[in-house]
Amino acid sequence: MAWNAGALSDSQSETKALKPLKPKRKRDNWSRYRLMRYLVVPWIFLLPILGLHAFVVVFPAIQGVYYSFTDWSGIGEAEFIGLRNFEEMFFEDQSHIDALLRNIQWMLFFITVPFIFALFGSSLLAKVKRGAMFYRTALFMPFILPSVVTATIWRYLYNPRFGLPTLVGYDKALLGQSDTALWAIAFADNWHFWGFLMVLFLTAMQGIDPVLYDAAKVDGANRWQEFWHVTLPGIRPVVLFMMMMVMIWAFLVFDYIFILTGGGPAGATEVLGIDIYKNAFQRFEAGYAAAQGITICAFAGLIVSAFAYLRKRGWDI
Amino acid sequence: MTVRREFALFRKQRESNAFNHIFLSILVVFSLGPVVLLGLNSIKSNSEIGLNPLGLPRQVHLENFGNAWEKGEFSRTFKNSVILVIGTVVAELTLGGLAAYSLARKNPPGANFVMIYLLVASTVPIWLYLVPLFFLWRQLGLLNTYHGLILIYTALNAPFSIFLLRSYLIGLPVELEDAARVDGANELQVLLRIIVPLAWPGFLTVGLVVGLGIWSEFQVALIFIHKPDMFPVTTSYFKFTDRFGRDWAMTSAGAFMMIAPVLALFLALQRRFVEGLTQGGVKF
């Protein structure tokens, strides 16, 4: 959010500079010209994509709010049942609650592991000059691979016959056991994701005043102290912003789990995304699925508000 | 600072860099190793993969690619994906470009509202609207069509594209546009003759990032395309690995064909990819 807000204020000063270019015309002509030039034409440029976006996102979202109060199979009439779906979701449907808990596990994994990888990688890379470009390209590369390919690679690496676990004498299927499957998928997703975080952190680190590092050196700071007292405070806004985004994304996860286990074994990796998919498209519970989608949105709203609140309390986010 | 102390600092610097290089190399092996392994497996035979899973191939089996191409029906799925990518990128650059130009240069009344709308829209969880959108699309007969999917992709990428193009356009000098207007150019001419030629790097970045996103997209394609004839590479490859999951050689060859164009583009234009993907921020 921080970057866009910055760009927003730039634009106003730039566009204000444009306006003094007024042609000299008669007054009534002038106002019509102005209406065209400053209102009608700009909005003609804006409308096609905004209209499309509203039709694809906002309109179905509103429909979704309506469907969430109905018992709707996806075909035919929707019967209004008030808050029944939400009641079922939080008090009766154990699979929804379990799925939600798995999303929270997923979130805990993703606000730690990729961040540790990315902070480690970027702070190493920030100090290197020779080969910096090569390292950055190589470490970022997994991020551009399609999820189906990443999943195939890791299904191979995890295979119990001759995959990586067999190298240490572990011959069980990581993806085939309830207690390891979710973490195995999370690690594959992390392999794909952390390079992206690293590049974001690296860019932020380049904005830190080098004088601070010189000062730290003069004070005799070691590597860890330098990281903890100079680097981390310097990139804190980016780290916290990405934590917020990752927390939201953790409730949306679908691809990797659907491709690698489809929610199995025995429902052990069934997160909200998988549950909604099955409810909407396989179990003909579209109304219930819409209600689940709204709760995800509510969680995202809660996360954003929590960060906004912390920011108000004086945290520099 | 004495010479001695400076020398000591210099030595320390070199030592610390060695430390960095060692750990960075380990990370590079972690990141590239699996991809290299995929490449090696794609030219091994299945029996060799079982016997020698991590080593170099003793004999090169290029026929894996031919097998995968045929059994995975790549000629058809590549075509489908290319149509989706080109359709979306063209729609995105045209419509998103117009909107970005309007926001960057015209600042019409309501522009701030549009920016806030796009900002909120880009963080709205997809599950809020995906299910109703499916039933809406079914009602409109847009399931299993290229344009149905292109419309969705264009809309979902709109906030990112407009933000990126807008910030790029703001960075360009206005004098040229004003000069063209003084010479009597209308809005469309200014846009086509001045803005597009100047701003093409921004358009290229957005085109690459959006194109890459569509090429790799799985979730929306899975939900909106059910006819096997219409599958893009990702969902078709998913079904392919479902059927031939044990045939590591062939599935690896298929995966490699799917990522080869992406890797080539990435290596050639990686600065743009990295810039676009990280500035977009709110993606994947």
Tab-separated table of C-alpha atoms in Angstrom, chain A:
chain	number	residue	atom	x	y	z
A	1	MET	CA	0.000	0.000	0.000
A	2	ALA	CA	2.836	2.321	0.844
A	3	TRP	CA	4.214	2.435	-2.693
A	4	ASN	CA	0.945	3.233	-4.343
A	5	ALA	CA	0.096	5.936	-1.873
A	6	GLY	CA	3.391	7.622	-2.702
A	7	ALA	CA	2.688	7.487	-6.409
A	8	LEU	CA	-0.757	8.925	-5.822
A	9	SER	CA	0.471	12.210	-4.443
A	10	ASP	CA	3.005	12.591	-7.271
A	11	SER	CA	0.340	12.533	-9.900
A	12	GLN	CA	-1.594	15.426	-8.533
A	13	SER	CA	1.283	17.824	-8.680
A	14	GLU	CA	2.103	16.676	-12.230
A	15	THR	CA	-1.389	17.022	-13.570
A	16	LYS	CA	-1.919	20.409	-11.964
A	17	ALA	CA	0.993	21.663	-14.002
A	18	LEU	CA	-0.955	20.741	-17.138
A	19	LYS	CA	-4.020	22.862	-16.594
A	20	PRO	CA	-2.740	26.391	-17.321
A	21	LEU	CA	-2.767	25.489	-21.041
A	22	LYS	CA	-6.084	27.230	-21.663
A	23	PRO	CA	-7.022	28.206	-25.188
A	24	LYS	CA	-8.755	31.569	-25.561
A	25	ARG	CA	-12.325	30.995	-26.625
A	26	LYS	CA	-15.747	32.406	-25.988
A	27	ARG	CA	-17.104	31.677	-22.557
A	28	ASP	CA	-19.904	29.189	-23.424
A	29	ASN	CA	-17.691	27.377	-25.887
A	30	TRP	CA	-14.994	27.273	-23.291
A	31	SER	CA	-17.071	25.543	-20.653
A	32	ARG	CA	-18.218	22.920	-23.146
A	33	TYR	CA	-14.647	22.374	-24.228
A	34	ARG	CA	-13.588	22.076	-20.629
A	35	LEU	CA	-16.327	19.600	-19.869
A	36	MET	CA	-15.185	17.429	-22.770
A	37	ARG	CA	-11.525	17.744	-22.077
A	38	TYR	CA	-11.460	17.368	-18.302
A	39	LEU	CA	-14.477	15.187	-17.589
A	40	VAL	CA	-15.964	13.316	-20.524
A	41	VAL	CA	-12.876	12.150	-22.408
A	42	PRO	CA	-10.958	11.008	-19.298
A	43	TRP	CA	-13.951	9.035	-18.105
A	44	ILE	CA	-14.472	7.488	-21.528
A	45	PHE	CA	-10.909	6.209	-21.179
A	46	LEU	CA	-11.547	4.894	-17.680
A	47	LEU	CA	-14.944	3.298	-18.115
A	48	PRO	CA	-14.281	0.187	-20.250
A	49	ILE	CA	-11.874	-1.463	-17.845
A	50	LEU	CA	-13.611	-0.244	-14.700
A	51	GLY	CA	-16.916	-1.498	-16.056
A	52	LEU	CA	-15.395	-4.864	-16.878
A	53	HIS	CA	-13.790	-5.083	-13.456
A	54	ALA	CA	-17.039	-4.208	-11.727
A	55	PHE	CA	-18.874	-6.819	-13.780
A	56	VAL	CA	-16.343	-9.573	-13.028
A	57	VAL	CA	-15.602	-8.723	-9.386
A	58	VAL	CA	-18.080	-6.361	-7.750
A	59	PHE	CA	-21.326	-7.658	-9.246
A	60	PRO	CA	-20.628	-11.333	-8.386
A	61	ALA	CA	-19.381	-10.261	-4.955
A	62	ILE	CA	-22.740	-8.623	-4.268
A	63	GLN	CA	-24.544	-11.674	-5.622
A	64	GLY	CA	-22.343	-13.750	-3.344
A	65	VAL	CA	-23.511	-11.777	-0.323
A	66	TYR	CA	-27.084	-12.536	-1.330
A	67	TYR	CA	-26.441	-16.240	-2.011
A	68	SER	CA	-24.711	-16.579	1.348
A	69	PHE	CA	-28.106	-16.093	3.013
A	70	THR	CA	-29.708	-18.788	0.870
A	71	ASP	CA	-29.735	-22.515	0.496
A	72	TRP	CA	-28.785	-22.671	-3.156
A	73	SER	CA	-27.536	-25.667	-5.124
A	74	GLY	CA	-26.278	-23.581	-8.036
A	75	ILE	CA	-29.277	-24.463	-10.183
A	76	GLY	CA	-32.783	-23.054	-9.949
A	77	GLU	CA	-34.278	-20.916	-7.228
A	78	ALA	CA	-32.361	-19.885	-4.144
A	79	GLU	CA	-34.271	-20.237	-0.884
A	80	PHE	CA	-33.658	-17.550	1.719
A	81	ILE	CA	-32.525	-19.051	5.019
A	82	GLY	CA	-31.060	-16.038	6.834
A	83	LEU	CA	-27.921	-16.684	8.845
A	84	ARG	CA	-28.310	-20.476	8.812
A	85	ASN	CA	-25.183	-20.984	6.638
A	86	PHE	CA	-22.990	-19.014	8.998
A	87	GLU	CA	-24.437	-20.791	12.007
A	88	GLU	CA	-23.667	-24.155	10.411
A	89	MET	CA	-20.177	-23.032	9.455
A	90	PHE	CA	-19.010	-22.098	12.922
A	91	PHE	CA	-21.015	-24.421	15.154
A	92	GLU	CA	-21.764	-27.598	13.210
A	93	ASP	CA	-19.545	-28.096	10.188
A	94	GLN	CA	-16.425	-29.657	11.660
A	95	SER	CA	-14.773	-29.841	8.221
A	96	HIS	CA	-15.038	-26.051	7.892
A	97	ILE	CA	-13.478	-25.524	11.314
A	98	ASP	CA	-10.700	-28.020	10.585
A	99	ALA	CA	-10.057	-26.344	7.256
A	100	LEU	CA	-9.826	-22.957	8.951
A	101	LEU	CA	-7.310	-24.354	11.457
A	102	ARG	CA	-5.222	-25.696	8.575
A	103	ASN	CA	-5.236	-22.269	6.967
A	104	ILE	CA	-3.930	-20.886	10.260
A	105	GLN	CA	-1.171	-23.520	10.299
A	106	TRP	CA	-0.368	-22.545	6.719
A	107	MET	CA	-0.251	-18.900	7.746
A	108	LEU	CA	2.118	-19.620	10.644
A	109	PHE	CA	4.412	-21.456	8.241
A	110	PHE	CA	4.358	-18.647	5.701
A	111	ILE	CA	4.961	-15.762	8.082
A	112	THR	CA	8.097	-17.512	9.334
A	113	VAL	CA	9.856	-19.855	6.895
A	114	PRO	CA	9.851	-17.757	3.685
A	115	PHE	CA	10.689	-14.644	5.697
A	116	ILE	CA	13.692	-16.328	7.285
A	117	PHE	CA	14.874	-17.587	3.894
A	118	ALA	CA	14.312	-14.192	2.285
A	119	LEU	CA	15.932	-12.126	5.049
A	120	PHE	CA	18.910	-14.460	5.099
A	121	GLY	CA	19.285	-14.438	1.301
A	122	SER	CA	18.815	-10.716	0.857
A	123	SER	CA	21.159	-9.676	3.640
A	124	LEU	CA	23.841	-11.937	2.167
A	125	LEU	CA	23.196	-10.659	-1.322
A	126	ALA	CA	23.174	-6.975	-0.356
A	127	LYS	CA	26.869	-7.201	0.565
A	128	VAL	CA	28.021	-8.997	-2.571
A	129	LYS	CA	29.146	-7.211	-5.717
A	130	ARG	CA	30.640	-9.933	-7.891
A	131	GLY	CA	27.962	-12.215	-9.294
A	132	ALA	CA	25.122	-10.330	-7.595
A	133	MET	CA	23.046	-10.380	-10.754
A	134	PHE	CA	23.565	-14.113	-11.196
A	135	TYR	CA	22.516	-14.852	-7.625
A	136	ARG	CA	19.461	-12.668	-7.884
A	137	THR	CA	18.340	-14.260	-11.151
A	138	ALA	CA	18.931	-17.797	-9.890
A	139	LEU	CA	17.156	-17.284	-6.579
A	140	PHE	CA	14.209	-15.496	-8.152
A	141	MET	CA	13.781	-18.055	-10.924
A	142	PRO	CA	11.486	-20.551	-9.130
A	143	PHE	CA	8.942	-17.754	-8.709
A	144	ILE	CA	8.185	-17.670	-12.432
A	145	LEU	CA	7.427	-21.399	-12.703
A	146	PRO	CA	3.766	-22.427	-13.054
A	147	SER	CA	2.314	-24.114	-9.976
A	148	VAL	CA	1.697	-27.353	-11.889
A	149	VAL	CA	5.400	-27.580	-12.759
A	150	THR	CA	6.605	-26.768	-9.236
A	151	ALA	CA	4.185	-29.392	-7.957
A	152	THR	CA	5.505	-32.015	-10.398
A	153	ILE	CA	9.087	-31.277	-9.403
A	154	TRP	CA	8.340	-31.655	-5.705
A	155	ARG	CA	6.142	-34.686	-6.124
A	156	TYR	CA	9.211	-36.238	-7.707
A	157	LEU	CA	11.569	-34.980	-4.985
A	158	TYR	CA	9.268	-36.308	-2.270
A	159	ASN	CA	8.653	-39.699	-3.842
A	160	PRO	CA	9.296	-42.495	-1.366
A	161	ARG	CA	11.101	-44.802	-3.804
A	162	PHE	CA	14.135	-42.743	-4.746
A	163	GLY	CA	13.341	-39.148	-3.741
A	164	LEU	CA	15.140	-36.893	-1.292
A	165	PRO	CA	13.741	-38.544	1.870
A	166	THR	CA	15.363	-41.841	0.873
A	167	LEU	CA	18.770	-40.158	0.989
A	168	VAL	CA	18.425	-39.960	4.765
A	169	GLY	CA	16.804	-43.369	4.991
A	170	TYR	CA	13.221	-42.124	5.304
A	171	ASP	CA	11.052	-44.225	3.025
A	172	LYS	CA	7.523	-43.028	3.755
A	173	ALA	CA	5.547	-40.819	1.401
A	174	LEU	CA	5.690	-37.279	2.767
A	175	LEU	CA	2.634	-36.335	0.730
A	176	GLY	CA	0.777	-39.518	1.621
A	177	GLN	CA	0.671	-39.177	5.408
A	178	SER	CA	-1.735	-36.985	7.306
A	179	ASP	CA	0.839	-35.534	9.670
A	180	THR	CA	3.424	-34.521	7.052
A	181	ALA	CA	1.419	-33.755	3.890
A	182	LEU	CA	0.457	-30.147	4.680
A	183	TRP	CA	4.005	-29.179	5.666
A	184	ALA	CA	5.473	-30.906	2.634
A	185	ILE	CA	3.174	-28.910	0.345
A	186	ALA	CA	3.940	-25.709	2.242
A	187	PHE	CA	7.654	-26.289	1.781
A	188	ALA	CA	7.233	-26.806	-1.978
A	189	ASP	CA	5.238	-23.568	-2.174
A	190	ASN	CA	7.916	-21.837	-0.094
A	191	TRP	CA	10.585	-22.975	-2.565
A	192	HIS	CA	8.634	-21.188	-5.270
A	193	PHE	CA	7.789	-18.103	-3.224
A	194	TRP	CA	10.720	-16.990	-1.071
A	195	GLY	CA	12.823	-15.600	-3.958
A	196	PHE	CA	10.104	-13.051	-4.616
A	197	LEU	CA	10.224	-11.857	-1.017
A	198	MET	CA	14.007	-11.779	-1.184
A	199	VAL	CA	14.024	-9.436	-4.178
A	200	LEU	CA	11.536	-7.123	-2.434
A	201	PHE	CA	13.729	-7.019	0.679
A	202	LEU	CA	16.853	-6.527	-1.398
A	203	THR	CA	15.334	-3.500	-3.131
A	204	ALA	CA	14.369	-2.065	0.255
A	205	MET	CA	17.882	-2.668	1.619
A	206	GLN	CA	19.394	-0.649	-1.198
A	207	GLY	CA	17.518	2.342	0.188
A	208	ILE	CA	19.261	2.166	3.575
A	209	ASP	CA	21.786	4.944	4.144
A	210	PRO	CA	25.307	3.401	3.923
A	211	VAL	CA	26.448	5.805	6.656
A	212	LEU	CA	24.486	3.681	9.132
A	213	TYR	CA	26.566	0.648	8.209
A	214	ASP	CA	29.807	2.603	8.556
A	215	ALA	CA	28.673	3.794	11.976
A	216	ALA	CA	27.844	0.239	12.994
A	217	LYS	CA	31.257	-0.916	11.838
A	218	VAL	CA	33.032	1.819	13.776
A	219	ASP	CA	31.061	0.778	16.836
A	220	GLY	CA	32.375	-2.732	16.302
A	221	ALA	CA	29.041	-4.348	15.514
A	222	ASN	CA	29.209	-7.943	14.369
A	223	ARG	CA	27.223	-9.392	11.489
A	224	TRP	CA	24.187	-10.234	13.596
A	225	GLN	CA	24.130	-6.892	15.420
A	226	GLU	CA	24.420	-5.075	12.121
A	227	PHE	CA	21.474	-7.035	10.733
A	228	TRP	CA	19.368	-6.593	13.847
A	229	HIS	CA	20.041	-2.898	14.480
A	230	VAL	CA	20.547	-1.477	10.994
A	231	THR	CA	19.196	-3.721	8.222
A	232	LEU	CA	15.989	-4.955	9.820
A	233	PRO	CA	14.782	-1.531	11.071
A	234	GLY	CA	15.649	-0.122	7.637
A	235	ILE	CA	13.374	-2.531	5.768
A	236	ARG	CA	10.712	-2.910	8.452
A	237	PRO	CA	7.888	-1.235	6.492
A	238	VAL	CA	8.303	-3.681	3.590
A	239	VAL	CA	8.604	-6.686	5.897
A	240	LEU	CA	5.443	-5.789	7.794
A	241	PHE	CA	3.495	-4.984	4.642
A	242	MET	CA	4.447	-8.344	3.146
A	243	MET	CA	3.535	-10.086	6.396
A	244	MET	CA	0.086	-8.611	6.069
A	245	MET	CA	-0.221	-9.734	2.452
A	246	VAL	CA	1.087	-13.224	3.220
A	247	MET	CA	-1.422	-13.564	6.050
A	248	ILE	CA	-4.240	-12.702	3.651
A	249	TRP	CA	-2.885	-15.023	0.957
A	250	ALA	CA	-2.722	-17.858	3.481
A	251	PHE	CA	-6.530	-17.936	3.514
A	252	LEU	CA	-6.701	-18.164	-0.280
A	253	VAL	CA	-4.279	-21.036	-0.895
A	254	PHE	CA	-5.584	-23.473	-3.472
A	255	ASP	CA	-3.270	-24.415	-6.372
A	256	TYR	CA	-0.509	-26.333	-4.628
A	257	ILE	CA	-2.807	-28.310	-2.368
A	258	PHE	CA	-5.301	-29.117	-5.100
A	259	ILE	CA	-2.541	-30.292	-7.436
A	260	LEU	CA	-0.433	-32.257	-4.950
A	261	THR	CA	-3.033	-33.950	-2.744
A	262	GLY	CA	-6.480	-32.613	-3.686
A	263	GLY	CA	-7.189	-32.254	0.035
A	264	GLY	CA	-6.117	-35.781	0.984
A	265	PRO	CA	-4.916	-38.039	2.464
A	266	ALA	CA	-8.218	-38.472	4.310
A	267	GLY	CA	-8.892	-34.734	4.266
A	268	ALA	CA	-5.634	-33.940	6.062
A	269	THR	CA	-4.801	-31.061	3.727
A	270	GLU	CA	-8.299	-29.763	3.150
A	271	VAL	CA	-8.009	-25.988	3.542
A	272	LEU	CA	-10.812	-23.470	3.020
A	273	GLY	CA	-10.052	-23.050	-0.685
A	274	ILE	CA	-10.391	-26.786	-1.332
A	275	ASP	CA	-13.515	-27.007	0.847
A	276	ILE	CA	-15.178	-24.127	-1.018
A	277	TYR	CA	-14.256	-25.642	-4.377
A	278	LYS	CA	-15.796	-28.965	-3.415
A	279	ASN	CA	-18.906	-27.403	-1.890
A	280	ALA	CA	-19.543	-25.175	-4.878
A	281	PHE	CA	-18.701	-27.468	-7.765
A	282	GLN	CA	-19.016	-31.031	-6.496
A	283	ARG	CA	-21.488	-31.075	-3.601
A	284	PHE	CA	-23.946	-28.541	-5.084
A	285	GLU	CA	-23.824	-26.300	-2.011
A	286	ALA	CA	-23.218	-23.026	-3.830
A	287	GLY	CA	-24.980	-20.905	-1.218
A	288	TYR	CA	-22.873	-22.382	1.553
A	289	ALA	CA	-19.690	-21.945	-0.516
A	290	ALA	CA	-20.574	-18.286	-1.080
A	291	ALA	CA	-20.956	-17.863	2.683
A	292	GLN	CA	-17.537	-19.449	3.207
A	293	GLY	CA	-16.081	-17.015	0.660
A	294	ILE	CA	-17.507	-14.141	2.659
A	295	THR	CA	-15.925	-15.372	5.878
A	296	ILE	CA	-12.552	-15.492	4.104
A	297	CYS	CA	-13.111	-11.910	3.036
A	298	ALA	CA	-13.968	-11.018	6.619
A	299	PHE	CA	-10.691	-12.564	7.811
A	300	ALA	CA	-8.800	-10.521	5.227
A	301	GLY	CA	-10.614	-7.418	6.459
A	302	LEU	CA	-9.717	-8.263	10.055
A	303	ILE	CA	-6.041	-8.663	9.164
A	304	VAL	CA	-5.940	-5.359	7.319
A	305	SER	CA	-7.719	-3.581	10.191
A	306	ALA	CA	-5.344	-5.101	12.735
A	307	PHE	CA	-2.370	-3.739	10.821
A	308	ALA	CA	-4.083	-0.366	10.365
A	309	TYR	CA	-4.757	-0.270	14.108
A	310	LEU	CA	-1.150	-1.075	14.970
A	311	ARG	CA	-0.040	1.632	12.623
A	312	LYS	CA	-2.306	4.119	14.345
A	313	ARG	CA	-0.834	3.062	17.669
A	314	GLY	CA	2.485	4.336	16.449
A	315	TRP	CA	4.068	1.295	14.855
A	316	ASP	CA	5.877	2.446	11.768
A	317	ILE	CA	4.216	0.175	9.211
